[in-house]
mmCIF file with all atom_site columns, C-alpha atoms in Angstrom:
data_model
loop_
_atom_site.group_PDB
_atom_site.id
_atom_site.type_symbol
_atom_site.label_atom_id
_atom_site.label_alt_id
_atom_site.label_comp_id
_atom_site.label_asym_id
_atom_site.label_entity_id
_atom_site.label_seq_id
_atom_site.pdbx_PDB_ins_code
_atom_site.Cartn_x
_atom_site.Cartn_y
_atom_site.Cartn_z
_atom_site.occupancy
_atom_site.B_iso_or_equiv
_atom_site.pdbx_formal_charge
_atom_site.auth_seq_id
_atom_site.auth_comp_id
_atom_site.auth_asym_id
_atom_site.auth_atom_id
_atom_site.pdbx_PDB_model_num
ATOM 1   C CA . MET A 1 1   ? -26.507 -0.229  22.587 1.00 0.00 ? 1138 MET A CA 1
ATOM 2   C CA . LEU A 1 2   ? -22.137 -0.861  23.185 1.00 0.00 ? 1139 LEU A CA 1
ATOM 3   C CA . ALA A 1 3   ? -21.094 0.786   20.408 1.00 0.00 ? 1140 ALA A CA 1
ATOM 4   C CA . ASN A 1 4   ? -21.719 4.588   21.332 1.00 0.00 ? 1141 ASN A CA 1
ATOM 5   C CA . LEU A 1 5   ? -20.529 3.246   24.493 1.00 0.00 ? 1142 LEU A CA 1
ATOM 6   C CA . HIS A 1 6   ? -17.354 3.221   23.023 1.00 0.00 ? 1143 HIS A CA 1
ATOM 7   C CA . THR A 1 7   ? -17.300 5.439   21.236 1.00 0.00 ? 1144 THR A CA 1
ATOM 8   C CA . ASP A 1 8   ? -18.702 7.656   24.332 1.00 0.00 ? 1145 ASP A CA 1
ATOM 9   C CA . VAL A 1 9   ? -15.621 6.863   26.646 1.00 0.00 ? 1146 VAL A CA 1
ATOM 10  C CA . GLN A 1 10  ? -13.500 6.878   23.755 1.00 0.00 ? 1147 GLN A CA 1
ATOM 11  C CA . LYS A 1 11  ? -14.393 10.510  23.413 1.00 0.00 ? 1148 LYS A CA 1
ATOM 12  C CA . ARG A 1 12  ? -14.315 11.731  27.015 1.00 0.00 ? 1149 ARG A CA 1
ATOM 13  C CA . LEU A 1 13  ? -10.499 10.157  27.159 1.00 0.00 ? 1150 LEU A CA 1
ATOM 14  C CA . THR A 1 14  ? -9.426  11.472  23.965 1.00 0.00 ? 1151 THR A CA 1
ATOM 15  C CA . ASN A 1 15  ? -10.809 14.549  25.153 1.00 0.00 ? 1152 ASN A CA 1
ATOM 16  C CA . ASP A 1 16  ? -9.512  14.881  28.764 1.00 0.00 ? 1153 ASP A CA 1
ATOM 17  C CA . LEU A 1 17  ? -6.343  13.974  27.736 1.00 0.00 ? 1154 LEU A CA 1
ATOM 18  C CA . TYR A 1 18  ? -5.757  16.942  25.159 1.00 0.00 ? 1155 TYR A CA 1
ATOM 19  C CA . GLN A 1 19  ? -7.642  19.073  27.739 1.00 0.00 ? 1156 GLN A CA 1
ATOM 20  C CA . THR A 1 20  ? -4.215  17.273  30.144 1.00 0.00 ? 1157 THR A CA 1
ATOM 21  C CA . TYR A 1 21  ? -1.608  18.346  27.187 1.00 0.00 ? 1158 TYR A CA 1
ATOM 22  C CA . PHE A 1 22  ? -2.284  21.586  27.492 1.00 0.00 ? 1159 PHE A CA 1
ATOM 23  C CA . LYS A 1 23  ? -1.881  21.558  31.275 1.00 0.00 ? 1160 LYS A CA 1
ATOM 24  C CA . ALA A 1 24  ? 0.493   20.563  31.024 1.00 0.00 ? 1161 ALA A CA 1
ATOM 25  C CA . SER A 1 25  ? 4.275   22.178  31.962 1.00 0.00 ? 1162 SER A CA 1
ATOM 26  C CA . TRP A 1 26  ? 7.449   22.052  30.743 1.00 0.00 ? 1163 TRP A CA 1
ATOM 27  C CA . PRO A 1 27  ? 9.368   19.668  31.421 1.00 0.00 ? 1164 PRO A CA 1
ATOM 28  C CA . PHE A 1 28  ? 6.739   17.451  30.699 1.00 0.00 ? 1165 PHE A CA 1
ATOM 29  C CA . PHE A 1 29  ? 7.187   17.602  28.083 1.00 0.00 ? 1166 PHE A CA 1
ATOM 30  C CA . TYR A 1 30  ? 10.655  17.438  28.300 1.00 0.00 ? 1167 TYR A CA 1
ATOM 31  C CA . LYS A 1 31  ? 10.582  14.809  29.736 1.00 0.00 ? 1168 LYS A CA 1
ATOM 32  C CA . ASN A 1 32  ? 8.063   12.502  27.397 1.00 0.00 ? 1169 ASN A CA 1
ATOM 33  C CA . ASN A 1 33  ? 8.928   11.588  23.712 1.00 0.00 ? 1170 ASN A CA 1
ATOM 34  C CA . THR A 1 34  ? 6.223   12.619  21.139 1.00 0.00 ? 1171 THR A CA 1
ATOM 35  C CA . GLY A 1 35  ? 5.481   9.642   19.826 1.00 0.00 ? 1172 GLY A CA 1
ATOM 36  C CA . TYR A 1 36  ? 4.871   8.018   23.256 1.00 0.00 ? 1173 TYR A CA 1
ATOM 37  C CA . LEU A 1 37  ? 2.221   11.317  24.167 1.00 0.00 ? 1174 LEU A CA 1
ATOM 38  C CA . ILE A 1 38  ? 0.239   10.641  20.286 1.00 0.00 ? 1175 ILE A CA 1
ATOM 39  C CA . ASN A 1 39  ? 0.797   6.616   20.585 1.00 0.00 ? 1176 ASN A CA 1
ATOM 40  C CA . CYS A 1 40  ? -1.156  7.765   24.220 1.00 0.00 ? 1177 CYS A CA 1
ATOM 41  C CA . MET A 1 41  ? -3.838  9.887   22.997 1.00 0.00 ? 1178 MET A CA 1
ATOM 42  C CA . ALA A 1 42  ? -3.987  7.998   19.733 1.00 0.00 ? 1179 ALA A CA 1
ATOM 43  C CA . LEU A 1 43  ? -3.814  3.684   20.536 1.00 0.00 ? 1180 LEU A CA 1
ATOM 44  C CA . GLU A 1 44  ? -4.418  3.786   24.595 1.00 0.00 ? 1181 GLU A CA 1
ATOM 45  C CA . THR A 1 45  ? -7.346  6.049   24.715 1.00 0.00 ? 1182 THR A CA 1
ATOM 46  C CA . THR A 1 46  ? -8.773  3.165   21.722 1.00 0.00 ? 1183 THR A CA 1
ATOM 47  C CA . ARG A 1 47  ? -8.008  0.736   24.201 1.00 0.00 ? 1184 ARG A CA 1
ATOM 48  C CA . ALA A 1 48  ? -9.481  1.318   27.037 1.00 0.00 ? 1185 ALA A CA 1
ATOM 49  C CA . GLY A 1 49  ? -13.032 1.816   25.562 1.00 0.00 ? 1186 GLY A CA 1
ATOM 50  C CA . ALA A 1 50  ? -12.805 -1.272  23.568 1.00 0.00 ? 1187 ALA A CA 1
ATOM 51  C CA . ALA A 1 51  ? -12.030 -3.026  27.181 1.00 0.00 ? 1188 ALA A CA 1
ATOM 52  C CA . VAL A 1 52  ? -15.242 -1.119  28.526 1.00 0.00 ? 1189 VAL A CA 1
ATOM 53  C CA . GLN A 1 53  ? -16.882 -3.020  25.645 1.00 0.00 ? 1190 GLN A CA 1
ATOM 54  C CA . LEU A 1 54  ? -15.406 -5.911  26.162 1.00 0.00 ? 1191 LEU A CA 1
ATOM 55  C CA . ALA A 1 55  ? -15.681 -6.103  29.266 1.00 0.00 ? 1192 ALA A CA 1
ATOM 56  C CA . ILE A 1 56  ? -20.010 -5.650  29.041 1.00 0.00 ? 1193 ILE A CA 1
ATOM 57  C CA . MET A 1 57  ? -20.082 -8.093  26.840 1.00 0.00 ? 1194 MET A CA 1
ATOM 58  C CA . VAL A 1 58  ? -18.390 -10.488 29.122 1.00 0.00 ? 1195 VAL A CA 1
ATOM 59  C CA . LEU A 1 59  ? -21.117 -9.763  31.178 1.00 0.00 ? 1196 LEU A CA 1
ATOM 60  C CA . GLY A 1 60  ? -23.920 -10.275 28.334 1.00 0.00 ? 1197 GLY A CA 1
ATOM 61  C CA . GLU A 1 61  ? -22.435 -13.964 27.928 1.00 0.00 ? 1198 GLU A CA 1
ATOM 62  C CA . ALA A 1 62  ? -22.351 -14.875 31.596 1.00 0.00 ? 1199 ALA A CA 1
ATOM 63  C CA . VAL A 1 63  ? -26.673 -14.387 31.456 1.00 0.00 ? 1200 VAL A CA 1
ATOM 64  C CA . ILE A 1 64  ? -26.853 -16.749 28.286 1.00 0.00 ? 1201 ILE A CA 1
ATOM 65  C CA . LEU A 1 65  ? -23.580 -18.676 30.255 1.00 0.00 ? 1202 LEU A CA 1
ATOM 66  C CA . LEU A 1 66  ? -25.517 -19.821 32.996 1.00 0.00 ? 1203 LEU A CA 1
ATOM 67  C CA . PHE A 1 67  ? -29.168 -19.289 31.034 1.00 0.00 ? 1204 PHE A CA 1
ATOM 68  C CA . TYR A 1 68  ? -27.538 -22.378 29.013 1.00 0.00 ? 1205 TYR A CA 1
ATOM 69  C CA . GLY A 1 69  ? -25.750 -23.983 32.293 1.00 0.00 ? 1206 GLY A CA 1
ATOM 70  C CA . PHE A 1 70  ? -29.018 -24.133 33.625 1.00 0.00 ? 1207 PHE A CA 1
ATOM 71  C CA . ILE A 1 71  ? -31.628 -25.849 30.574 1.00 0.00 ? 1208 ILE A CA 1
ATOM 72  C CA . LEU A 1 72  ? -28.408 -28.922 30.507 1.00 0.00 ? 1209 LEU A CA 1
ATOM 73  C CA . ILE A 1 73  ? -28.430 -29.186 34.334 1.00 0.00 ? 1210 ILE A CA 1
ATOM 74  C CA . TYR A 1 74  ? -31.991 -30.241 33.538 1.00 0.00 ? 1211 TYR A CA 1
ATOM 75  C CA . VAL A 1 75  ? -31.605 -32.136 30.753 1.00 0.00 ? 1212 VAL A CA 1
ATOM 76  C CA . SER A 1 76  ? -29.100 -34.613 32.194 1.00 0.00 ? 1213 SER A CA 1
ATOM 77  C CA . TRP A 1 77  ? -26.880 -33.653 35.098 1.00 0.00 ? 1214 TRP A CA 1
ATOM 78  C CA . GLN A 1 78  ? -24.323 -36.122 33.778 1.00 0.00 ? 1215 GLN A CA 1
ATOM 79  C CA . LEU A 1 79  ? -23.699 -35.112 31.490 1.00 0.00 ? 1216 LEU A CA 1
ATOM 80  C CA . THR A 1 80  ? -23.330 -31.919 32.608 1.00 0.00 ? 1217 THR A CA 1
ATOM 81  C CA . ILE A 1 81  ? -20.635 -31.867 35.005 1.00 0.00 ? 1218 ILE A CA 1
ATOM 82  C CA . SER A 1 82  ? -18.885 -34.166 33.272 1.00 0.00 ? 1219 SER A CA 1
ATOM 83  C CA . SER A 1 83  ? -18.343 -31.787 30.017 1.00 0.00 ? 1220 SER A CA 1
ATOM 84  C CA . PHE A 1 84  ? -17.280 -29.236 32.714 1.00 0.00 ? 1221 PHE A CA 1
ATOM 85  C CA . LEU A 1 85  ? -14.550 -31.064 34.064 1.00 0.00 ? 1222 LEU A CA 1
ATOM 86  C CA . ILE A 1 86  ? -13.625 -31.531 30.226 1.00 0.00 ? 1223 ILE A CA 1
ATOM 87  C CA . ALA A 1 87  ? -13.967 -28.044 30.308 1.00 0.00 ? 1224 ALA A CA 1
ATOM 88  C CA . ILE A 1 88  ? -12.248 -27.548 33.037 1.00 0.00 ? 1225 ILE A CA 1
ATOM 89  C CA . ILE A 1 89  ? -9.322  -29.656 32.443 1.00 0.00 ? 1226 ILE A CA 1
ATOM 90  C CA . ALA A 1 90  ? -9.217  -28.141 28.122 1.00 0.00 ? 1227 ALA A CA 1
ATOM 91  C CA . SER A 1 91  ? -8.238  -24.890 29.373 1.00 0.00 ? 1228 SER A CA 1
ATOM 92  C CA . LEU A 1 92  ? -5.404  -25.755 32.695 1.00 0.00 ? 1229 LEU A CA 1
ATOM 93  C CA . ALA A 1 93  ? -3.975  -27.687 30.001 1.00 0.00 ? 1230 ALA A CA 1
ATOM 94  C CA . LEU A 1 94  ? -3.751  -24.604 28.005 1.00 0.00 ? 1231 LEU A CA 1
ATOM 95  C CA . LYS A 1 95  ? -3.099  -21.759 30.413 1.00 0.00 ? 1232 LYS A CA 1
ATOM 96  C CA . GLY A 1 96  ? 0.499   -22.311 29.694 1.00 0.00 ? 1233 GLY A CA 1
ATOM 97  C CA . LEU A 1 97  ? 0.419   -21.863 26.117 1.00 0.00 ? 1234 LEU A CA 1
ATOM 98  C CA . MET A 1 98  ? -1.831  -18.449 26.680 1.00 0.00 ? 1235 MET A CA 1
ATOM 99  C CA . ARG A 1 99  ? 0.447   -17.072 29.351 1.00 0.00 ? 1236 ARG A CA 1
ATOM 100 C CA . ARG A 1 100 ? 3.137   -17.480 26.473 1.00 0.00 ? 1237 ARG A CA 1
ATOM 101 C CA . ALA A 1 101 ? 0.938   -15.651 23.728 1.00 0.00 ? 1238 ALA A CA 1
ATOM 102 C CA . TYR A 1 102 ? -0.201  -12.370 26.392 1.00 0.00 ? 1239 TYR A CA 1
ATOM 103 C CA . ILE A 1 103 ? 3.504   -12.409 27.746 1.00 0.00 ? 1240 ILE A CA 1
ATOM 104 C CA . TYR A 1 104 ? 4.947   -11.853 23.873 1.00 0.00 ? 1241 TYR A CA 1
ATOM 105 C CA . GLY A 1 105 ? 1.941   -9.007  22.685 1.00 0.00 ? 1242 GLY A CA 1
ATOM 106 C CA . ASP A 1 106 ? 3.129   -7.638  25.433 1.00 0.00 ? 1243 ASP A CA 1
ATOM 107 C CA . LYS A 1 107 ? 7.041   -7.269  24.649 1.00 0.00 ? 1244 LYS A CA 1
ATOM 108 C CA . ILE A 1 108 ? 5.439   -6.414  20.654 1.00 0.00 ? 1245 ILE A CA 1
ATOM 109 C CA . SER A 1 109 ? 3.756   -3.746  22.375 1.00 0.00 ? 1246 SER A CA 1
ATOM 110 C CA . ASP A 1 110 ? 6.240   -2.615  24.056 1.00 0.00 ? 1247 ASP A CA 1
ATOM 111 C CA . ILE A 1 111 ? 8.622   -2.643  20.698 1.00 0.00 ? 1248 ILE A CA 1
ATOM 112 C CA . ASN A 1 112 ? 6.324   -0.017  19.063 1.00 0.00 ? 1249 ASN A CA 1
ATOM 113 C CA . ASN A 1 113 ? 5.136   2.419   21.101 1.00 0.00 ? 1250 ASN A CA 1
ATOM 114 C CA . LYS A 1 114 ? 8.848   2.669   21.061 1.00 0.00 ? 1251 LYS A CA 1
ATOM 115 C CA . ILE A 1 115 ? 9.413   2.477   18.114 1.00 0.00 ? 1252 ILE A CA 1
ATOM 116 C CA . GLN A 1 116 ? 6.402   4.376   16.931 1.00 0.00 ? 1253 GLN A CA 1
ATOM 117 C CA . SER A 1 117 ? 7.867   7.179   19.862 1.00 0.00 ? 1254 SER A CA 1
ATOM 118 C CA . GLU A 1 118 ? 11.230  7.790   18.587 1.00 0.00 ? 1255 GLU A CA 1
ATOM 119 C CA . ILE A 1 119 ? 10.470  7.671   14.127 1.00 0.00 ? 1256 ILE A CA 1
ATOM 120 C CA . GLY A 1 120 ? 7.336   10.770  15.751 1.00 0.00 ? 1257 GLY A CA 1
ATOM 121 C CA . ASP A 1 121 ? 10.833  12.506  17.201 1.00 0.00 ? 1258 ASP A CA 1
ATOM 122 C CA . LYS A 1 122 ? 13.652  11.599  14.463 1.00 0.00 ? 1259 LYS A CA 1
ATOM 123 C CA . ILE A 1 123 ? 10.618  13.495  12.015 1.00 0.00 ? 1260 ILE A CA 1
ATOM 124 C CA . GLY A 1 124 ? 9.057   16.501  13.915 1.00 0.00 ? 1261 GLY A CA 1
ATOM 125 C CA . LEU A 1 125 ? 13.087  16.913  14.414 1.00 0.00 ? 1262 LEU A CA 1
ATOM 126 C CA . ALA A 1 126 ? 13.401  16.637  10.286 1.00 0.00 ? 1263 ALA A CA 1
ATOM 127 C CA . ARG A 1 127 ? 10.262  19.495  9.339  1.00 0.00 ? 1264 ARG A CA 1
ATOM 128 C CA . ILE A 1 128 ? 11.957  22.001  11.981 1.00 0.00 ? 1265 ILE A CA 1
ATOM 129 C CA . ILE A 1 129 ? 15.415  21.239  10.348 1.00 0.00 ? 1266 ILE A CA 1
ATOM 130 C CA . LYS A 1 130 ? 13.873  21.319  6.785  1.00 0.00 ? 1267 LYS A CA 1
ATOM 131 C CA . ALA A 1 131 ? 12.099  24.708  7.889  1.00 0.00 ? 1268 ALA A CA 1
ATOM 132 C CA . THR A 1 132 ? 14.163  26.569  9.351  1.00 0.00 ? 1269 THR A CA 1
ATOM 133 C CA . ALA A 1 133 ? 16.185  25.376  5.733  1.00 0.00 ? 1270 ALA A CA 1
ATOM 134 C CA . THR A 1 134 ? 19.677  24.130  8.250  1.00 0.00 ? 1271 THR A CA 1
ATOM 135 C CA . GLU A 1 135 ? 20.547  20.434  6.526  1.00 0.00 ? 1272 GLU A CA 1
ATOM 136 C CA . GLU A 1 136 ? 23.839  20.709  5.658  1.00 0.00 ? 1273 GLU A CA 1
ATOM 137 C CA . LYS A 1 137 ? 24.936  21.987  9.415  1.00 0.00 ? 1274 LYS A CA 1
ATOM 138 C CA . ALA A 1 138 ? 22.528  19.439  10.859 1.00 0.00 ? 1275 ALA A CA 1
ATOM 139 C CA . GLY A 1 139 ? 24.510  16.773  8.468  1.00 0.00 ? 1276 GLY A CA 1
ATOM 140 C CA . HIS A 1 140 ? 28.001  18.231  9.652  1.00 0.00 ? 1277 HIS A CA 1
ATOM 141 C CA . SER A 1 141 ? 26.693  18.428  13.568 1.00 0.00 ? 1278 SER A CA 1
ATOM 142 C CA . LEU A 1 142 ? 25.512  14.384  13.238 1.00 0.00 ? 1279 LEU A CA 1
ATOM 143 C CA . PHE A 1 143 ? 28.425  13.600  11.151 1.00 0.00 ? 1280 PHE A CA 1
ATOM 144 C CA . ASP A 1 144 ? 30.643  15.127  14.258 1.00 0.00 ? 1281 ASP A CA 1
ATOM 145 C CA . LEU A 1 145 ? 28.333  13.350  16.867 1.00 0.00 ? 1282 LEU A CA 1
ATOM 146 C CA . VAL A 1 146 ? 28.247  9.954   14.981 1.00 0.00 ? 1283 VAL A CA 1
ATOM 147 C CA . ASN A 1 147 ? 32.890  10.357  14.957 1.00 0.00 ? 1284 ASN A CA 1
ATOM 148 C CA . LYS A 1 148 ? 32.869  11.579  18.504 1.00 0.00 ? 1285 LYS A CA 1
ATOM 149 C CA . LYS A 1 149 ? 31.194  8.151   19.593 1.00 0.00 ? 1286 LYS A CA 1
ATOM 150 C CA . MET A 1 150 ? 32.631  6.425   17.911 1.00 0.00 ? 1287 MET A CA 1
ATOM 151 C CA . MET A 1 151 ? 36.400  7.650   18.801 1.00 0.00 ? 1288 MET A CA 1
ATOM 152 C CA . TYR A 1 152 ? 35.018  7.453   22.292 1.00 0.00 ? 1289 TYR A CA 1
ATOM 153 C CA . ARG A 1 153 ? 33.524  3.998   21.777 1.00 0.00 ? 1290 ARG A CA 1
ATOM 154 C CA . PHE A 1 154 ? 37.316  2.853   20.925 1.00 0.00 ? 1291 PHE A CA 1
ATOM 155 C CA . LYS A 1 155 ? 39.263  4.321   23.462 1.00 0.00 ? 1292 LYS A CA 1
#
């Protein structure tokens, strides 16, 4: 059931995004890199579907936790309270480490998105250059551009 929900959410998001791309205006495509748009369709919809599945799993685990919590309180409330206090202290001790891990993960995700975007645009440009058989002209154009940038840099 959860796998079906995850798949349904992902399919709906991908379809909606696909339809939105086809209805978008030219300035939208001009402002956004091709790689970014592909990343949104391929990765972000998958993450959203996984988030729905994760939320449902967390709710299920919370119900199980409550059940076991009541059993533990029934058996020994002193031991249960001690265990909860130890768990709270341990989670507070690890909070800073978890925050840093989240920050690093977020930075890695941003860098990956930028790299994918650049690569997608470059591959698209390479296909156009190859299709029009203008490799030599494009090479000279790139060479001229680099020389101009280098000259400007040292002025």
